[in-house]
Coordinates of C-alpha atoms and ligand atoms in Angstrom, one line a residue:
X595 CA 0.0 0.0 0.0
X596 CA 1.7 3.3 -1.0
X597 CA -1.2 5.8 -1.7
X598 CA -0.7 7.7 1.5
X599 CA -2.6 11.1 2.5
X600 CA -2.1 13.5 5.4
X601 CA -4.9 16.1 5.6
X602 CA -2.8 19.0 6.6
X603 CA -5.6 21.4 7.4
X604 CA -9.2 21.3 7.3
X605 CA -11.9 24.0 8.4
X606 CA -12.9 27.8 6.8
X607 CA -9.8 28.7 8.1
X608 CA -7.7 27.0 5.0
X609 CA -7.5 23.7 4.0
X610 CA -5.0 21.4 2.1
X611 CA -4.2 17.8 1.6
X612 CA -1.2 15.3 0.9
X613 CA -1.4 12.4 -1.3
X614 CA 1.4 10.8 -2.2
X615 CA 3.2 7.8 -4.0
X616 CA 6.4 6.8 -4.9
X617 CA 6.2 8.0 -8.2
X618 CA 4.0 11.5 -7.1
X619 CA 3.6 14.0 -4.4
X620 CA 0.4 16.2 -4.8
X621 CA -1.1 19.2 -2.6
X622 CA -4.8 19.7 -3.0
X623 CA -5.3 23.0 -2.1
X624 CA -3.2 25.4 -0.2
X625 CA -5.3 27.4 2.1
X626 CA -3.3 29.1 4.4
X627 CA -0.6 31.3 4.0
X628 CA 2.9 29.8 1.9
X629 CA 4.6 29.6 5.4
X630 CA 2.1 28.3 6.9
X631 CA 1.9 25.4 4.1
X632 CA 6.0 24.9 4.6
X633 CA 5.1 24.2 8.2
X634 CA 2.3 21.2 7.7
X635 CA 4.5 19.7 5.0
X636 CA 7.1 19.8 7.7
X637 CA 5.0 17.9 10.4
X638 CA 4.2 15.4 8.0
X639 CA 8.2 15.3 7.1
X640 CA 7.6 16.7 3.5
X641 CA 9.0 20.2 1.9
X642 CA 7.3 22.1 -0.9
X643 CA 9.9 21.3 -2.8
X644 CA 9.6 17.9 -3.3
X645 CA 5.9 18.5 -4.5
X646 CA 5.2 17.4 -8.1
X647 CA 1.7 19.7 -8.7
X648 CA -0.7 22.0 -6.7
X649 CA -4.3 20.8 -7.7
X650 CA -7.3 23.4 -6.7
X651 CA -11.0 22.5 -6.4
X652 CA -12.1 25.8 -6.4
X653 CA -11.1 29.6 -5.7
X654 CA -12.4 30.3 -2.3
X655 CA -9.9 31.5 -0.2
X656 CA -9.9 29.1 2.1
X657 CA -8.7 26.8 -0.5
X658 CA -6.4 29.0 -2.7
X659 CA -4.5 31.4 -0.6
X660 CA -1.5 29.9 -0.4
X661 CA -1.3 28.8 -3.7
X662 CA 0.1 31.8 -5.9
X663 CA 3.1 32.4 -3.4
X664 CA 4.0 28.4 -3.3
X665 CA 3.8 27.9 -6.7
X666 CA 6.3 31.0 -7.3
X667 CA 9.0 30.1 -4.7
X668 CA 9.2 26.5 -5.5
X669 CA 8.2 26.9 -9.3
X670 CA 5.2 23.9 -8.8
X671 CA 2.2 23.4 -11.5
X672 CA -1.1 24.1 -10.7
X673 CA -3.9 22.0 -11.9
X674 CA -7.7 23.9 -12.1
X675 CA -9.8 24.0 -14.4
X676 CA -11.2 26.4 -17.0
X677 CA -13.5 28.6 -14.6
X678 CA -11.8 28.0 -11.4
X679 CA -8.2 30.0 -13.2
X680 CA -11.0 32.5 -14.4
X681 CA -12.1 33.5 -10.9
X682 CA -8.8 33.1 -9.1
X683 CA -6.4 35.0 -11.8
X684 CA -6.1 38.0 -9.3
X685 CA -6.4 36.6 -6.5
X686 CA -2.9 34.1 -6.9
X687 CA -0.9 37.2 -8.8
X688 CA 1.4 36.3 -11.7
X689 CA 1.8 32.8 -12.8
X690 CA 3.8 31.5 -15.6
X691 CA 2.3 30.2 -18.5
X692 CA 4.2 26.9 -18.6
X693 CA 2.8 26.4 -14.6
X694 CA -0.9 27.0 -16.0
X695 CA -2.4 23.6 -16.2
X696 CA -6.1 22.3 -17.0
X697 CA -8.0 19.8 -15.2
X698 CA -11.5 19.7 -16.0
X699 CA -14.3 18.1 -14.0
X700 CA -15.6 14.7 -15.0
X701 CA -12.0 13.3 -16.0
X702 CA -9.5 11.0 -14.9
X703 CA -5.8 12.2 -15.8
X704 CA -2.6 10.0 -14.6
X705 CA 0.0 11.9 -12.6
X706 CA 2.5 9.2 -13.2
X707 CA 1.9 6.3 -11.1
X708 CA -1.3 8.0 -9.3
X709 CA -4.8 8.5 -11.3
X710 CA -6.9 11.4 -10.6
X711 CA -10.5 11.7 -11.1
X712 CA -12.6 14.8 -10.8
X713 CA -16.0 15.3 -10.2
X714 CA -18.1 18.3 -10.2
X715 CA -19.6 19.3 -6.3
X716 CA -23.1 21.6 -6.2
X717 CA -21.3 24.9 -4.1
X718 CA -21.3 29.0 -4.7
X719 CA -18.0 29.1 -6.8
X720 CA -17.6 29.0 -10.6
X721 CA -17.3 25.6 -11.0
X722 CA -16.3 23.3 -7.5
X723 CA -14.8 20.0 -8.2
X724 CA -13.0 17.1 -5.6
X725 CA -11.4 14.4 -6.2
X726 CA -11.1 10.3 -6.2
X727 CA -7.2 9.0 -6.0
X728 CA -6.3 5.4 -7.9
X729 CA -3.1 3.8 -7.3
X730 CA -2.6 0.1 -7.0
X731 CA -6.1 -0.6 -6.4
X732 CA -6.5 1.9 -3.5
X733 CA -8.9 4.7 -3.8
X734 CA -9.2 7.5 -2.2
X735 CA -11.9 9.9 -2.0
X736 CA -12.0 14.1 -1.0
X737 CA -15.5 15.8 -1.0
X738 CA -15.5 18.7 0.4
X739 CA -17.3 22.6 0.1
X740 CA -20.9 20.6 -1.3
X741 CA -24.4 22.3 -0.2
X742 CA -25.6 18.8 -1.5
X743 CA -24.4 15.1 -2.3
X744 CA -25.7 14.0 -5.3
X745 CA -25.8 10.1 -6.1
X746 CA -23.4 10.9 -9.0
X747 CA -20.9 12.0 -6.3
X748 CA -21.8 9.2 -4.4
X749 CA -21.5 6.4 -6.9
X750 CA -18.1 8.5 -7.6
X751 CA -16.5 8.0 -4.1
X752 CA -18.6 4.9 -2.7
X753 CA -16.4 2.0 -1.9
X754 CA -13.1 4.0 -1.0
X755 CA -10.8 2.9 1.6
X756 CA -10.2 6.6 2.7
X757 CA -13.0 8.9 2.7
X758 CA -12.0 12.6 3.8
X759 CA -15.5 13.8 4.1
X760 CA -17.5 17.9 4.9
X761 CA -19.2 17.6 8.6
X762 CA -19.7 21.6 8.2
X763 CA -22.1 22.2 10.6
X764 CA -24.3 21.4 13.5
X765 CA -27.9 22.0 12.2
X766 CA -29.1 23.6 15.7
X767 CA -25.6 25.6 16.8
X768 CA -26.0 27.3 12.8
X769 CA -29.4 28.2 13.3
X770 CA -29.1 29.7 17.1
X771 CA -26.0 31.0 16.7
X772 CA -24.5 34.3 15.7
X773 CA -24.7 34.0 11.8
X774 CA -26.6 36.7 10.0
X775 CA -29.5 35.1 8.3
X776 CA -27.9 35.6 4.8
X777 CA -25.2 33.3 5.6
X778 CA -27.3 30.8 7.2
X779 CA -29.2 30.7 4.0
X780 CA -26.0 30.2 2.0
X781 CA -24.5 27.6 4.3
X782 CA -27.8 25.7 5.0
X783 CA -28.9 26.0 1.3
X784 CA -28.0 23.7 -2.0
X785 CA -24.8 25.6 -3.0
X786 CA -23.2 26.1 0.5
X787 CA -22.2 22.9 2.9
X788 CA -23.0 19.4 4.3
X789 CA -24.5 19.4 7.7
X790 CA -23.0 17.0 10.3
X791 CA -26.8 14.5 10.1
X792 CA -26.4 15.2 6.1
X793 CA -22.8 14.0 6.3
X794 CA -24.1 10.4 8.1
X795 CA -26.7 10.2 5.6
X796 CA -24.4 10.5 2.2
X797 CA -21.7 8.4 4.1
X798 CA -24.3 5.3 4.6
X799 CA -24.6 5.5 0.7
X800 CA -20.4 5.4 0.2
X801 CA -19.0 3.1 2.8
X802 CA -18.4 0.2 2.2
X803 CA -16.6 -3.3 3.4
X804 CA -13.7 -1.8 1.9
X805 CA -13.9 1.5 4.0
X806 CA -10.9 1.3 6.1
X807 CA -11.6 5.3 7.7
X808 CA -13.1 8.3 7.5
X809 CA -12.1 11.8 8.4
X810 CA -14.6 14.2 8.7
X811 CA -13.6 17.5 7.5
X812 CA -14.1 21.1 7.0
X813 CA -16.1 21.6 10.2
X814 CA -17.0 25.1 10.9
X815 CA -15.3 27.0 13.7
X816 CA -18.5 28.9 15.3
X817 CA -21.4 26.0 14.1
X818 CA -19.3 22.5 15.0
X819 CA -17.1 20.4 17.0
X820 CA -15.3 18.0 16.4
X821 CA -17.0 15.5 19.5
X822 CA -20.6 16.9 17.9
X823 CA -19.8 15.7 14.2
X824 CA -18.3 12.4 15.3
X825 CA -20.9 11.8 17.4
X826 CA -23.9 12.7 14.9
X827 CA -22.5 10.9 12.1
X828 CA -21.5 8.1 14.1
X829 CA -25.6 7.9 15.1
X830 CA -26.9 8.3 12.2
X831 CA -24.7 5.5 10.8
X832 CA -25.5 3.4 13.5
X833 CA -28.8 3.3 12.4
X834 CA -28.8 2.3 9.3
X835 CA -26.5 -0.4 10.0
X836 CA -23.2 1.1 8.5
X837 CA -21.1 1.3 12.2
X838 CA -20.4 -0.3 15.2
X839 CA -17.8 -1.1 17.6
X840 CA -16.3 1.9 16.1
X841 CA -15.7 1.1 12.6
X842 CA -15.0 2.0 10.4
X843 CA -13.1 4.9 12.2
X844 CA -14.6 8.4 12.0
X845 CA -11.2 10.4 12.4
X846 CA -10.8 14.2 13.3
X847 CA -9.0 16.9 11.0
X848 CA -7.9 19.9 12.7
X849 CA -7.7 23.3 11.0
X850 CA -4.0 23.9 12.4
X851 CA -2.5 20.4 12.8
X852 CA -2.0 17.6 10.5
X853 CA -3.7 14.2 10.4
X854 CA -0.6 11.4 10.8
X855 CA 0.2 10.3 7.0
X856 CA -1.3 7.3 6.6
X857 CA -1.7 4.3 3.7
X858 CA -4.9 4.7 2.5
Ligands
LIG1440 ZN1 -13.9 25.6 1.8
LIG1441 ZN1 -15.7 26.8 -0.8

C-alpha cells in the first residue's frame, strides 16, 4: 500500500491535503498562507519542494490562498480547471504560463503512477470540483465545500478505503447561533455545505466493506465540534447499519494540525 494522505488542514480557516506515492507527491489545495503550508508539510516530514503539482478544487480563499506564493517560490504546476483559473487570476498574482495547467471536471488524468479523477460538487464558486485518488487498487476519495451530495458524487466516491468527508455544521448551533441570516441561507442551502446529520446520511450510501476510515472535515469554527460531528454521524450511521464497535473509524482533521500520513 503506497497511496498515503495527510490532511494537513481542514476548516474555513484553510484547508489542504497530501497524497502521495512513490512515483507522485500532490497538494490539493493550499489554504493558508505559503509559510504556513511549509510548516504542515514539515510535520508530516515533507518540503514544498519535493511537490510534483498544486491541484485546486475551487477559488475560495480558504482553498487558494496559499497557492500563488508556493507555486512562485518553488516553481510547482497548478492544476484547475477552465473557470476555477478564471475567478482566481487576481487573486494568486502572476503565474507562468508553462505552470498554468487544466484539469476539468468529470475526467481521470494520470500523474504518473497516481490517477486522478474529478468530479463536479453543487457549491457557490464558478465551477467546484473534488477528487477520487487510484493507485494500485486503493482509492481515495476528497469531498468537500458541497451544499448537496448527489448520487453521481456518491457512486463517484462509494467503496473508497479513505473517505475525507464535509461535517460543516451542526444544524441547531448554525441556526441559534451568531450568523446573519444571509449566511445561514447560503450555508444551510443547495450551493453552500453538508451538515453533520447530512454527512451520516451521504456516508451510509459510500462506505463500504472496503472503507478502512473516515475523516470528517471542514467543520466550521462557530457551528461545529469536532466530539458533535463524530458523534452525529457516528448515530446516524449506527442506524442504518453502516457502524459499530467503532468502525470504520470516524477520524478528526484539525484546522492547524495535520492528520498522521497514513496508507490509505
Ligand atoms: Zn472551503
Ligand atoms: Zn468553498
Amino acid at each position: 500500500m503506497t497511496l498515503k494522505c495527510s490532511v494537513l488542514a481542514s476548516g474555513s480557516t484553510g484547508n489542504a491535503v497530501y497524497v502521495e506515492t512513490k512515483k507522485q507527491r500532490l497538494l490539493i489545495d493550499a489554504g493558508l498562507s505559503g509559510k504556513k503550508m511549509e510548516e504542515l508539510l514539515a510535520k508530516v516530514d515533507r518540503t514544498p519542494r519535493e511537490l510534483d503539482a498544486i491541484l485546486v478544487s475551487h477559488e475560495h480563499s480558504d482553498h487558494i490562498k496559499g497557492v500563488g506564493i508556493l507555486a512562485r517560490k518553488y516553481n510547482l504546476p497548478i492544476y484547475a480547471n477552465e473557470a476555477t483559473w478564471q475567478a482566481m487570476e487576481q487573486s494568486l498574482g502572476p503565474i507562468q504560463s508553462e505552470q498554468r495547467f487544466h484539469l476539468e471536471p468529470q475526467t481521470v488524468t494520470s500523474f504518473a503512477d497516481l490517477d486522478v479523477e474529478t468530479f463536479r460538487v453543487s457549491h457557490d464558486a464558478a465551477d467546484p470540483m473534488f477528487f477520487t485518488f487510484h493507485h494500485e487498487g486503493r482509492k481515495l476519495a476528497l469531498a468537500t465545500d458541497m451544499g448537496y451530495v448527489s448520487d453521481q458524487i456518491k457512486g463517484t466516491i462509494h467503496g473508497a478505503h479513505t473517505l475525507i468527508f464535509e461535517a460543516n455544521h451542526d444544524m441547531n448551533m448554525l441556526r441559534m447561533g451568531k450568523y446573519p441570516w444571509n449566511v445561514k441561507r447560503r450555508i444551510l442551502g443547495d450551493m453552500g455545505h453538508v451538515s453533520n446529520e447530512d454527512a451520516g446520511k451521504a456516508l451510509s450510501d459510500c462506505i463500504s466493506s472496503h472503507t478502512q476510515q473516515v475523516y470528517l472535515a471542514h467543520l466550521s469554527l462557530d457551528n461545529n465540534m469536532k466530539e458533535l460531528a463524530r458523534m452525529t454521524v457516528s448515530q446516524v450511521l449506527e442506524e442504518k447499519g453502516f457502524y459499530s464497535e467503532g468502525k470504520p473509524p470516524l477520524l478528526d482533521t484539525d484546522p492547524y494540525r495535520p492528520t498522521e500520513l497514513i496508507s490509505v
